[in-house]
Amino acid sequence: MKRRPLFIILTFLLSLHILTASPKVDRVEKGNLILENIPEIPQRIIDRMRQYQSVRSASLQDWHPSGQGILISTRFGETNQIHW
């Protein structure tokens, strides 16, 4: 009989501890975007990734009419260019 009150008290204390020990939520709101528990990106990673944002591509467009080469298009800034 003495175990039952002890069990009830321990259960109550454990449930009280669980309810009060909820983790702190790190919340950032940016307009409609809500971020919870997402860490900030370190500046060194941002700087490292910046080098991949201004890559340029080239694509084969056609053979040159003289048959002596090919035409390749590239994009520099906002301008498309054709190279022979």
C-alpha positions as MATLAB code, in Angstrom:
seq = 'MKRRPLFIILTFLLSLHILTASPKVDRVEKGNLILENIPEIPQRIIDRMRQYQSVRSASLQDWHPSGQGILISTRFGETNQIHW';
ca = [
       0.000    0.000    0.000;
       2.877    2.400    0.579;
       4.076    1.987   -2.988;
       0.952    3.418   -4.580;
       1.229    6.977   -3.117;
       4.939    7.004   -3.935;
       4.175    5.938   -7.507;
       1.529    8.656   -7.869;
       3.881   11.331   -6.524;
       6.716   10.226   -8.819;
       4.391   10.145  -11.819;
       3.151   13.636  -11.016;
       6.678   15.017  -10.609;
       7.846   13.390  -13.833;
       4.895   14.747  -15.821;
       5.433   18.188  -14.298;
       9.080   18.093  -15.318;
       8.217   17.032  -18.880;
       5.682   19.844  -19.242;
       8.026   22.545  -17.957;
      11.148   21.334  -19.770;
       9.977   22.065  -23.307;
      12.865   23.193  -25.511;
      13.222   26.837  -26.509;
      12.224   27.395  -30.121;
      14.494   29.765  -32.037;
      12.016   31.460  -34.379;
      12.808   33.981  -37.123;
      10.064   35.593  -39.212;
      10.962   37.188  -42.547;
       7.717   38.256  -44.172;
       5.733   35.104  -44.944;
       8.754   32.908  -44.246;
       8.893   31.456  -40.729;
      12.064   29.624  -39.689;
      12.149   27.558  -36.507;
      15.381   26.071  -35.139;
      17.246   26.646  -38.418;
      20.750   27.992  -37.801;
      22.142   31.005  -39.616;
      24.461   30.246  -42.535;
      28.054   31.178  -41.645;
      29.564   34.001  -43.719;
      32.451   31.798  -44.901;
      29.970   29.416  -46.566;
      28.123   32.317  -48.187;
      31.415   33.672  -49.554;
      32.452   30.229  -50.816;
      29.136   29.617  -52.603;
      29.185   33.045  -54.276;
      31.786   31.792  -56.766;
      29.227   29.384  -58.239;
      26.584   32.030  -58.885;
      28.223   33.755  -61.825;
      29.076   30.760  -63.976;
      28.685   31.063  -67.712;
      27.625   28.444  -70.158;
      28.281   28.013  -73.846;
      26.108   26.128  -76.292;
      26.619   24.956  -79.846;
      24.322   26.859  -82.186;
      25.267   25.763  -85.700;
      28.071   25.153  -88.141;
      29.572   28.270  -89.724;
      28.301   28.725  -93.325;
      31.852   28.443  -94.697;
      32.206   25.028  -93.049;
      35.398   26.100  -91.287;
      34.106   26.320  -87.746;
      31.137   26.334  -85.438;
      29.005   29.060  -83.906;
      28.844   29.075  -80.113;
      26.578   31.307  -78.038;
      27.534   32.605  -74.607;
      25.913   35.019  -72.221;
      27.845   37.815  -70.510;
      25.699   39.829  -68.142;
      22.411   40.472  -69.934;
      23.803   40.083  -73.465;
      23.900   36.955  -75.607;
      26.942   36.743  -77.882;
      27.833   34.513  -80.826;
      31.444   33.369  -81.237;
      33.017   31.804  -84.312;
];
